[in-house]
mmCIF file of C-alpha atoms in Angstrom:
data_model
loop_
_atom_site.group_PDB
_atom_site.id
_atom_site.type_symbol
_atom_site.label_atom_id
_atom_site.label_comp_id
_atom_site.label_asym_id
_atom_site.label_seq_id
_atom_site.Cartn_x
_atom_site.Cartn_y
_atom_site.Cartn_z
ATOM 1 C CA MET A 1 34.293 -50.821 -11.053
ATOM 2 C CA PRO A 2 36.458 -47.700 -11.411
ATOM 3 C CA GLU A 3 39.287 -47.047 -9.032
ATOM 4 C CA ARG A 4 38.348 -44.862 -6.082
ATOM 5 C CA GLU A 5 40.036 -42.835 -3.374
ATOM 6 C CA ALA A 6 41.043 -44.258 -0.008
ATOM 7 C CA VAL A 7 38.740 -43.349 2.879
ATOM 8 C CA ASP A 8 40.060 -40.649 5.203
ATOM 9 C CA GLU A 9 39.867 -42.191 8.690
ATOM 10 C CA THR A 10 41.165 -39.178 10.642
ATOM 11 C CA PRO A 11 38.790 -37.420 13.083
ATOM 12 C CA LEU A 12 36.357 -34.987 11.507
ATOM 13 C CA PRO A 13 37.513 -31.356 11.573
ATOM 14 C CA GLY A 14 35.545 -28.566 13.232
ATOM 15 C CA SER A 15 34.734 -27.097 9.810
ATOM 16 C CA GLY A 16 32.572 -30.152 9.161
ATOM 17 C CA VAL A 17 32.327 -32.690 6.377
ATOM 18 C CA VAL A 18 30.377 -33.134 3.153
ATOM 19 C CA TYR A 19 29.386 -36.605 1.954
ATOM 20 C CA LEU A 20 28.699 -36.859 -1.774
ATOM 21 C CA PHE A 21 27.069 -39.671 -3.770
ATOM 22 C CA ASP A 22 27.503 -39.936 -7.523
ATOM 23 C CA GLY A 23 24.853 -41.217 -9.906
ATOM 24 C CA LEU A 24 24.226 -41.961 -13.562
ATOM 25 C CA THR A 25 26.763 -40.222 -15.809
ATOM 26 C CA LEU A 26 27.532 -40.119 -19.509
ATOM 27 C CA PRO A 27 29.280 -43.097 -21.078
ATOM 28 C CA GLY A 28 32.976 -42.256 -21.028
ATOM 29 C CA ASP A 29 32.797 -40.372 -17.743
ATOM 30 C CA THR A 30 34.788 -41.932 -14.934
ATOM 31 C CA TYR A 31 34.849 -41.590 -11.170
ATOM 32 C CA PHE A 32 37.515 -38.896 -11.545
ATOM 33 C CA THR A 33 35.794 -36.922 -14.328
ATOM 34 C CA SER A 34 32.260 -36.878 -12.921
ATOM 35 C CA GLY A 35 30.593 -33.664 -11.832
ATOM 36 C CA THR A 36 30.349 -35.038 -8.306
ATOM 37 C CA TYR A 37 34.104 -35.532 -8.163
ATOM 38 C CA ARG A 38 34.662 -31.992 -9.456
ATOM 39 C CA ILE A 39 32.435 -30.640 -6.670
ATOM 40 C CA THR A 40 34.369 -32.763 -4.167
ATOM 41 C CA GLN A 41 37.611 -31.145 -5.303
ATOM 42 C CA MET A 42 36.108 -27.646 -5.095
ATOM 43 C CA ILE A 43 35.012 -28.298 -1.504
ATOM 44 C CA ARG A 44 38.458 -29.590 -0.563
ATOM 45 C CA ALA A 45 40.074 -26.540 -2.149
ATOM 46 C CA ARG A 46 38.180 -24.463 0.422
ATOM 47 C CA GLY A 47 39.685 -26.480 3.260
ATOM 48 C CA VAL A 48 36.653 -28.643 4.055
ATOM 49 C CA ARG A 49 36.645 -32.440 4.299
ATOM 50 C CA ALA A 50 34.692 -34.053 1.457
ATOM 51 C CA GLN A 51 34.122 -37.730 0.728
ATOM 52 C CA ILE A 52 32.695 -39.064 -2.541
ATOM 53 C CA ASP A 53 31.135 -42.520 -2.769
ATOM 54 C CA TYR A 54 29.020 -44.650 -5.063
ATOM 55 C CA THR A 55 25.250 -44.775 -4.727
ATOM 56 C CA THR A 56 25.305 -48.266 -3.229
ATOM 57 C CA ASP A 57 27.748 -47.340 -0.454
ATOM 58 C CA TRP A 58 25.538 -45.098 1.684
ATOM 59 C CA GLU A 59 24.976 -47.657 4.465
ATOM 60 C CA GLU A 60 28.675 -48.443 4.782
ATOM 61 C CA VAL A 61 29.532 -44.723 4.795
ATOM 62 C CA THR A 62 26.912 -43.986 7.459
ATOM 63 C CA GLU A 63 27.904 -46.875 9.703
ATOM 64 C CA ARG A 64 31.563 -45.907 9.443
ATOM 65 C CA LEU A 65 30.719 -42.368 10.548
ATOM 66 C CA LEU A 66 28.582 -43.552 13.466
ATOM 67 C CA ARG A 67 31.188 -46.078 14.588
ATOM 68 C CA ALA A 68 34.331 -44.017 14.131
ATOM 69 C CA ASP A 69 33.278 -40.573 15.310
ATOM 70 C CA PRO A 70 31.001 -40.483 18.363
ATOM 71 C CA GLY A 71 31.316 -36.678 18.346
ATOM 72 C CA ALA A 72 29.741 -36.423 14.886
ATOM 73 C CA SER A 73 26.502 -35.043 16.333
ATOM 74 C CA LYS A 74 28.360 -31.863 17.315
ATOM 75 C CA LEU A 75 29.907 -31.232 13.887
ATOM 76 C CA PRO A 76 28.265 -29.670 10.824
ATOM 77 C CA ILE A 77 27.438 -32.314 8.221
ATOM 78 C CA ALA A 78 26.126 -31.729 4.692
ATOM 79 C CA LEU A 79 25.040 -34.198 2.015
ATOM 80 C CA PHE A 80 24.945 -34.133 -1.780
ATOM 81 C CA GLY A 81 23.521 -36.568 -4.315
ATOM 82 C CA TYR A 82 23.292 -36.594 -8.089
ATOM 83 C CA SER A 83 20.731 -38.694 -9.984
ATOM 84 C CA SER A 84 20.389 -42.039 -8.145
ATOM 85 C CA GLY A 85 22.836 -40.631 -5.600
ATOM 86 C CA ALA A 86 20.026 -38.340 -4.413
ATOM 87 C CA GLY A 87 18.331 -41.366 -2.892
ATOM 88 C CA SER A 88 21.550 -42.370 -1.164
ATOM 89 C CA ALA A 89 21.948 -38.901 0.334
ATOM 90 C CA ALA A 90 18.327 -38.897 1.554
ATOM 91 C CA GLN A 91 18.702 -42.374 3.068
ATOM 92 C CA MET A 92 21.892 -41.336 4.838
ATOM 93 C CA ALA A 93 20.086 -38.280 6.209
ATOM 94 C CA ARG A 94 17.324 -40.504 7.602
ATOM 95 C CA ARG A 95 19.804 -42.886 9.228
ATOM 96 C CA LEU A 96 21.704 -39.988 10.770
ATOM 97 C CA GLY A 97 18.430 -38.604 12.121
ATOM 98 C CA GLU A 98 17.653 -41.947 13.749
ATOM 99 C CA ASN A 99 20.938 -41.513 15.609
ATOM 100 C CA GLY A 100 20.319 -37.923 16.688
ATOM 101 C CA ILE A 101 22.623 -36.327 14.113
ATOM 102 C CA LEU A 102 21.606 -33.147 12.311
ATOM 103 C CA VAL A 103 22.208 -32.432 8.627
ATOM 104 C CA GLN A 104 22.811 -28.773 7.851
ATOM 105 C CA THR A 105 22.127 -28.938 4.114
ATOM 106 C CA LEU A 106 21.014 -31.613 1.657
ATOM 107 C CA VAL A 107 21.547 -30.693 -2.010
ATOM 108 C CA VAL A 108 20.460 -32.992 -4.824
ATOM 109 C CA ILE A 109 20.621 -32.596 -8.584
ATOM 110 C CA GLU A 110 18.266 -34.392 -10.970
ATOM 111 C CA ALA A 111 16.901 -36.719 -8.268
ATOM 112 C CA ALA A 112 16.038 -39.982 -10.017
ATOM 113 C CA PHE A 113 13.044 -40.719 -7.765
ATOM 114 C CA THR A 114 10.926 -38.694 -5.349
ATOM 115 C CA GLN A 115 12.802 -38.354 -2.056
ATOM 116 C CA TYR A 116 11.268 -37.483 1.304
ATOM 117 C CA VAL A 117 13.422 -35.180 3.406
ATOM 118 C CA PRO A 118 13.513 -36.073 7.121
ATOM 119 C CA GLY A 119 13.165 -33.709 10.051
ATOM 120 C CA ASN A 120 16.854 -33.655 10.982
ATOM 121 C CA VAL A 121 17.654 -31.699 7.777
ATOM 122 C CA ALA A 122 17.667 -27.904 8.110
ATOM 123 C CA ARG A 123 17.673 -27.067 4.384
ATOM 124 C CA ALA A 124 17.054 -29.200 1.303
ATOM 125 C CA VAL A 125 17.525 -28.018 -2.277
ATOM 126 C CA HIS A 126 16.807 -29.899 -5.498
ATOM 127 C CA LEU A 127 18.265 -28.402 -8.688
ATOM 128 C CA TYR A 128 16.938 -29.834 -11.931
ATOM 129 C CA GLY A 129 16.827 -29.157 -15.659
ATOM 130 C CA SER A 130 13.148 -28.541 -16.294
ATOM 131 C CA ASP A 131 13.472 -27.355 -19.889
ATOM 132 C CA SER A 132 15.174 -30.413 -21.323
ATOM 133 C CA LEU A 133 14.013 -33.689 -22.831
ATOM 134 C CA PHE A 134 16.858 -35.292 -20.882
ATOM 135 C CA SER A 135 15.801 -34.226 -17.404
ATOM 136 C CA PHE A 136 14.797 -37.333 -15.434
ATOM 137 C CA ALA A 137 14.145 -35.475 -12.190
ATOM 138 C CA SER A 138 11.487 -36.217 -9.600
ATOM 139 C CA PRO A 139 10.714 -33.687 -6.843
ATOM 140 C CA ILE A 140 11.869 -33.868 -3.269
ATOM 141 C CA GLU A 141 9.111 -33.660 -0.666
ATOM 142 C CA PRO A 142 9.027 -32.982 3.079
ATOM 143 C CA ALA A 143 8.596 -35.979 5.370
ATOM 144 C CA PRO A 144 5.883 -35.502 8.040
ATOM 145 C CA ASP A 145 8.462 -34.407 10.637
ATOM 146 C CA PHE A 146 10.245 -31.911 8.360
ATOM 147 C CA HIS A 147 10.159 -28.252 9.455
ATOM 148 C CA GLY A 148 13.129 -26.780 7.615
ATOM 149 C CA SER A 149 13.535 -25.018 4.275
ATOM 150 C CA LEU A 150 12.854 -27.036 1.103
ATOM 151 C CA GLU A 151 13.088 -25.930 -2.537
ATOM 152 C CA ASN A 152 12.705 -27.662 -5.887
ATOM 153 C CA VAL A 153 14.483 -25.240 -8.209
ATOM 154 C CA PRO A 154 14.374 -25.438 -12.019
ATOM 155 C CA LEU A 155 17.815 -24.412 -13.179
ATOM 156 C CA SER A 156 16.222 -22.222 -15.842
ATOM 157 C CA GLU A 157 15.576 -19.812 -12.933
ATOM 158 C CA ARG A 158 19.235 -19.752 -11.886
ATOM 159 C CA LEU A 159 21.185 -19.951 -15.142
ATOM 160 C CA ALA A 160 21.750 -17.155 -17.639
ATOM 161 C CA ALA A 161 19.047 -16.685 -20.262
ATOM 162 C CA GLY A 162 19.431 -19.253 -23.012
ATOM 163 C CA ALA A 163 21.683 -21.551 -20.982
ATOM 164 C CA GLU A 164 20.614 -25.186 -21.015
ATOM 165 C CA PHE A 165 21.065 -27.894 -18.409
ATOM 166 C CA ASP A 166 20.049 -31.536 -18.508
ATOM 167 C CA HIS A 167 20.848 -34.804 -16.765
ATOM 168 C CA TRP A 168 23.959 -35.363 -18.859
ATOM 169 C CA SER A 169 25.477 -31.876 -18.818
ATOM 170 C CA PHE A 170 25.967 -31.884 -15.030
ATOM 171 C CA SER A 171 29.518 -33.246 -15.239
ATOM 172 C CA ARG A 172 30.698 -30.249 -17.251
ATOM 173 C CA SER A 173 28.634 -27.391 -15.825
ATOM 174 C CA GLU A 174 31.026 -25.338 -13.714
ATOM 175 C CA VAL A 175 28.266 -22.814 -12.997
ATOM 176 C CA VAL A 176 26.087 -25.518 -11.433
ATOM 177 C CA HIS A 177 29.053 -26.979 -9.534
ATOM 178 C CA THR A 178 29.645 -23.545 -8.001
ATOM 179 C CA MET A 179 25.954 -23.211 -7.055
ATOM 180 C CA VAL A 180 26.156 -26.506 -5.191
ATOM 181 C CA VAL A 181 29.313 -25.563 -3.315
ATOM 182 C CA ASP A 182 27.837 -22.196 -2.329
ATOM 183 C CA GLU A 183 24.746 -23.931 -0.904
ATOM 184 C CA LEU A 184 26.903 -26.325 1.124
ATOM 185 C CA LEU A 185 29.666 -24.037 2.398
ATOM 186 C CA ASP A 186 30.334 -20.595 3.788
ATOM 187 C CA SER A 187 33.625 -18.978 4.784
ATOM 188 C CA SER A 188 33.933 -21.101 7.940
ATOM 189 C CA GLY A 189 33.186 -24.482 6.351
ATOM 190 C CA VAL A 190 29.892 -26.371 6.153
ATOM 191 C CA ARG A 191 27.036 -23.855 6.502
ATOM 192 C CA ARG A 192 25.471 -24.053 9.962
ATOM 193 C CA ARG A 193 21.721 -23.626 9.543
ATOM 194 C CA TRP A 194 20.253 -24.996 12.773
ATOM 195 C CA PRO A 195 17.776 -24.252 14.109
ATOM 196 C CA PRO A 196 15.795 -24.085 10.850
ATOM 197 C CA ALA A 197 14.352 -20.674 9.984
#
């Protein structure tokens, strides 16, 4: 398993925190060259705490948050998942909801399986490459208790005419990385969206 960063155990800042889960990447990509890691670095460059983890770590990450920071319910939290990491982000959102914690924004790219977005999420966005043979995306759907904003967005609607995006190009698409960061953050940190529109 590739080397990873140490977990930041300091209290969460008022600007909030973004938890990111990586997924299936091209052979040759590493933890530190993945698109998810690049997004993590972009978030940190804007002064916001960001933590990247593997798909299988979502329970450990969630339990650590619940155990270590009882004030987490008062701080803005956002989640991101790529490929199989979309499921991890959705599962973390559900577990947080069971503990009374709101999620401001959930962004997923190329979700590997259909994910149901729980009612504690204010906004959910799924970006996917609809025009490619190598798009493995499944839609995200609202859970019965969901009342926020939800979009499944083909990237052909957001990218310049003629630009292509597929499951494998995510790591190197700076335009898509910027879209993700702009969904998650504003000038004060994690976007505060509650109550849902």
